[in-house]
Amino acid sequence: MSVVNCDNLFLQQPQPMSYRIRVANLADVPQLTTVLMASFYPPNRLNRWFYSLMRIGIHEDLKLRLGNRSLQYCCLAVVPPITEPSPCNLIGTAEISLRSVSIWQPFQPRRPYLANLAVHPDHRRQGIGRHLLLTGENIVRDWGFQSLSLHVAVNNRAAYRLYTELGYQPERPTSKRVLLTKPL
């Protein structure tokens, strides 16, 4: 297995865009938490009592992963153009790691897996998610692997469409999510 690290990674963006994708660091954790919360857990009447606890949990989980300095993990952060006013300095994220794609089969070989791809709702439909995916694919290729896997919620039609347009194919559907894999 090759050494997997993204500390000194030079991120080449697949196409020119005004946003910059870079490797995230510990100082980014509060803003990454904001992006993830806005993307996956927007506040509503049902979660308002647990919202602060969910935010703390995501914050601490990110801090642990980014602070671990694992050679099998990379977190990407999307920075908006300097000219664009934004309440948040980071507007998107994705995490790449080597892992088993099923918690029920822990002894299967670990493979490149993309998780937590999120773009702040105010910045969606601008190609940022596509660029995060393509950048993640470039990282996985640099690591020496020939495929990338991810899960998508069955009811997330926009994300499913994006993934399949980029060549991800269903591998294992379940009632709530689908495992997609793309050969690189």
Short mmCIF file of C-alpha atoms in Angstrom, two decimals:
data_model
loop_
_atom_site.label_atom_id
_atom_site.label_comp_id
_atom_site.label_asym_id
_atom_site.label_seq_id
_atom_site.Cartn_x
_atom_site.Cartn_y
_atom_site.Cartn_z
CA MET A 1 0.00 0.00 0.00
CA SER A 2 1.35 3.43 -0.88
CA VAL A 3 1.79 6.20 1.65
CA VAL A 4 -1.29 8.37 1.69
CA ASN A 5 -0.83 11.96 2.80
CA CYS A 6 -2.07 15.36 1.75
CA ASP A 7 -0.03 17.69 3.96
CA ASN A 8 2.18 18.92 1.13
CA LEU A 9 -0.31 18.23 -1.61
CA PHE A 10 -0.43 20.64 -4.52
CA LEU A 11 -4.08 20.78 -5.50
CA GLN A 12 -4.56 21.20 -9.20
CA GLN A 13 -8.07 22.23 -9.96
CA PRO A 14 -9.60 20.26 -12.83
CA GLN A 15 -10.87 23.44 -14.52
CA PRO A 16 -10.35 27.13 -13.85
CA MET A 17 -12.82 28.53 -11.37
CA SER A 18 -12.95 31.58 -9.15
CA TYR A 19 -13.08 29.48 -5.98
CA ARG A 20 -9.92 27.92 -4.58
CA ILE A 21 -9.77 24.41 -3.16
CA ARG A 22 -7.12 23.78 -0.52
CA VAL A 23 -6.30 21.31 2.23
CA ALA A 24 -8.17 22.14 5.44
CA ASN A 25 -6.44 22.64 8.79
CA LEU A 26 -7.43 22.78 12.46
CA ALA A 27 -8.14 26.52 12.28
CA ASP A 28 -10.86 25.75 9.70
CA VAL A 29 -12.88 23.48 12.02
CA PRO A 30 -15.48 26.10 13.10
CA GLN A 31 -16.23 27.10 9.51
CA LEU A 32 -16.21 23.51 8.26
CA THR A 33 -18.71 22.74 11.00
CA THR A 34 -20.90 25.62 9.80
CA VAL A 35 -20.85 24.32 6.21
CA LEU A 36 -21.66 20.75 7.28
CA MET A 37 -24.46 21.86 9.60
CA ALA A 38 -26.00 24.13 6.94
CA SER A 39 -25.78 21.35 4.35
CA PHE A 40 -26.89 18.29 6.29
CA TYR A 41 -28.76 19.63 9.34
CA PRO A 42 -30.44 22.96 8.61
CA PRO A 43 -32.19 24.19 11.75
CA ASN A 44 -35.87 23.36 11.97
CA ARG A 45 -38.54 22.81 14.59
CA LEU A 46 -37.66 19.13 14.99
CA ASN A 47 -33.95 19.52 15.67
CA ARG A 48 -33.84 22.87 17.46
CA TRP A 49 -33.43 21.21 20.88
CA PHE A 50 -30.50 19.09 19.69
CA TYR A 51 -28.96 21.53 17.23
CA SER A 52 -26.24 22.77 19.60
CA LEU A 53 -25.33 19.22 20.58
CA MET A 54 -25.13 18.14 16.93
CA ARG A 55 -22.91 21.14 16.18
CA ILE A 56 -20.57 20.33 19.08
CA GLY A 57 -20.42 16.68 17.98
CA ILE A 58 -19.51 17.56 14.39
CA HIS A 59 -16.99 20.16 15.57
CA GLU A 60 -15.23 17.72 17.90
CA ASP A 61 -15.29 14.91 15.33
CA LEU A 62 -13.69 17.16 12.70
CA LYS A 63 -11.12 18.41 15.20
CA LEU A 64 -10.19 14.83 16.03
CA ARG A 65 -9.82 13.79 12.37
CA LEU A 66 -7.85 16.89 11.35
CA GLY A 67 -5.66 16.71 14.43
CA ASN A 68 -4.91 13.02 14.04
CA ARG A 69 -2.54 13.65 11.12
CA SER A 70 -3.40 10.28 9.64
CA LEU A 71 -1.59 9.31 6.48
CA GLN A 72 -4.90 8.00 5.15
CA TYR A 73 -7.04 11.13 5.35
CA CYS A 74 -7.44 14.44 3.55
CA CYS A 75 -10.00 17.17 4.16
CA LEU A 76 -10.58 19.74 1.42
CA ALA A 77 -11.87 23.27 1.96
CA VAL A 78 -13.31 25.63 -0.65
CA VAL A 79 -12.45 29.31 -0.28
CA PRO A 80 -14.56 31.92 -2.12
CA PRO A 81 -12.96 34.64 -4.24
CA ILE A 82 -11.63 37.58 -2.25
CA THR A 83 -13.89 39.93 -4.18
CA GLU A 84 -17.07 38.13 -3.13
CA PRO A 85 -18.48 39.10 0.26
CA SER A 86 -19.37 36.03 2.25
CA PRO A 87 -20.29 35.57 5.92
CA CYS A 88 -18.13 32.46 5.88
CA ASN A 89 -14.55 32.17 4.63
CA LEU A 90 -15.09 28.50 3.73
CA ILE A 91 -18.06 27.50 1.61
CA GLY A 92 -17.48 23.83 0.81
CA THR A 93 -15.72 20.70 1.97
CA ALA A 94 -15.12 17.04 1.23
CA GLU A 95 -13.14 14.37 3.05
CA ILE A 96 -11.16 11.57 1.44
CA SER A 97 -9.83 8.59 3.35
CA LEU A 98 -9.06 4.90 3.05
CA ARG A 99 -11.73 2.86 4.76
CA SER A 100 -13.99 -0.09 4.61
CA VAL A 101 -17.24 0.96 2.94
CA SER A 102 -19.34 -1.18 5.28
CA ILE A 103 -19.22 -1.11 9.05
CA TRP A 104 -20.75 -4.60 8.98
CA GLN A 105 -17.77 -5.99 7.05
CA PRO A 106 -14.77 -4.50 8.85
CA PHE A 107 -12.23 -6.97 7.44
CA GLN A 108 -12.82 -6.18 3.79
CA PRO A 109 -10.00 -4.27 2.08
CA ARG A 110 -9.94 -0.56 2.70
CA ARG A 111 -10.43 1.63 -0.33
CA PRO A 112 -10.54 5.34 -1.19
CA TYR A 113 -13.80 6.81 0.05
CA LEU A 114 -15.20 10.32 -0.25
CA ALA A 115 -17.43 11.56 2.57
CA ASN A 116 -19.09 14.75 3.75
CA LEU A 117 -19.10 16.52 0.42
CA ALA A 118 -20.95 19.69 1.32
CA VAL A 119 -21.44 23.11 -0.23
CA HIS A 120 -23.02 25.92 1.76
CA PRO A 121 -26.60 26.43 0.49
CA ASP A 122 -25.82 30.05 -0.53
CA HIS A 123 -23.16 28.80 -2.98
CA ARG A 124 -24.79 25.79 -4.60
CA ARG A 125 -25.35 25.23 -8.32
CA GLN A 126 -22.06 26.92 -9.23
CA GLY A 127 -19.98 23.81 -9.98
CA ILE A 128 -18.28 23.72 -6.56
CA GLY A 129 -19.42 20.16 -5.74
CA ARG A 130 -18.23 18.96 -9.15
CA HIS A 131 -14.81 20.55 -8.56
CA LEU A 132 -14.55 18.99 -5.10
CA LEU A 133 -15.28 15.57 -6.62
CA LEU A 134 -12.76 16.01 -9.43
CA THR A 135 -10.12 17.27 -7.00
CA GLY A 136 -10.79 14.26 -4.76
CA GLU A 137 -10.37 11.97 -7.76
CA ASN A 138 -7.01 13.60 -8.55
CA ILE A 139 -5.87 13.04 -4.95
CA VAL A 140 -6.88 9.38 -5.10
CA ARG A 141 -4.97 8.95 -8.37
CA ASP A 142 -1.92 10.60 -6.76
CA TRP A 143 -2.23 8.08 -3.93
CA GLY A 144 -1.96 5.31 -6.54
CA PHE A 145 -5.54 4.00 -6.52
CA GLN A 146 -7.82 3.32 -9.47
CA SER A 147 -11.28 3.92 -7.99
CA LEU A 148 -13.19 6.15 -5.58
CA SER A 149 -16.35 5.23 -3.67
CA LEU A 150 -18.99 7.27 -1.86
CA HIS A 151 -22.49 6.93 -0.47
CA VAL A 152 -25.46 9.07 -1.43
CA ALA A 153 -28.87 9.24 0.20
CA VAL A 154 -31.55 7.64 -1.96
CA ASN A 155 -33.69 10.79 -1.75
CA ASN A 156 -30.86 13.19 -2.70
CA ARG A 157 -31.65 13.32 -6.41
CA ALA A 158 -29.41 16.30 -7.23
CA ALA A 159 -26.33 14.66 -5.70
CA TYR A 160 -27.14 11.29 -7.29
CA ARG A 161 -27.45 12.98 -10.71
CA LEU A 162 -24.11 14.78 -10.25
CA TYR A 163 -22.32 11.59 -9.26
CA THR A 164 -23.72 9.52 -12.12
CA GLU A 165 -22.96 12.31 -14.64
CA LEU A 166 -19.34 12.10 -13.51
CA GLY A 167 -19.22 8.32 -14.00
CA TYR A 168 -20.07 6.94 -10.55
CA GLN A 169 -22.03 3.70 -10.79
CA PRO A 170 -24.30 2.05 -8.22
CA GLU A 171 -22.68 -0.84 -6.45
CA ARG A 172 -24.92 -1.60 -3.47
CA PRO A 173 -28.26 0.11 -2.93
CA THR A 174 -29.97 -0.07 0.45
CA SER A 175 -33.24 1.44 1.58
CA LYS A 176 -31.64 4.74 2.64
CA ARG A 177 -28.44 5.13 0.64
CA VAL A 178 -26.54 3.86 -2.36
CA LEU A 179 -22.86 3.00 -2.57
CA LEU A 180 -21.43 4.46 -5.79
CA THR A 181 -17.98 3.71 -7.22
CA LYS A 182 -16.08 5.25 -10.10
CA PRO A 183 -13.12 3.62 -11.79
CA LEU A 184 -10.40 6.23 -12.31
#
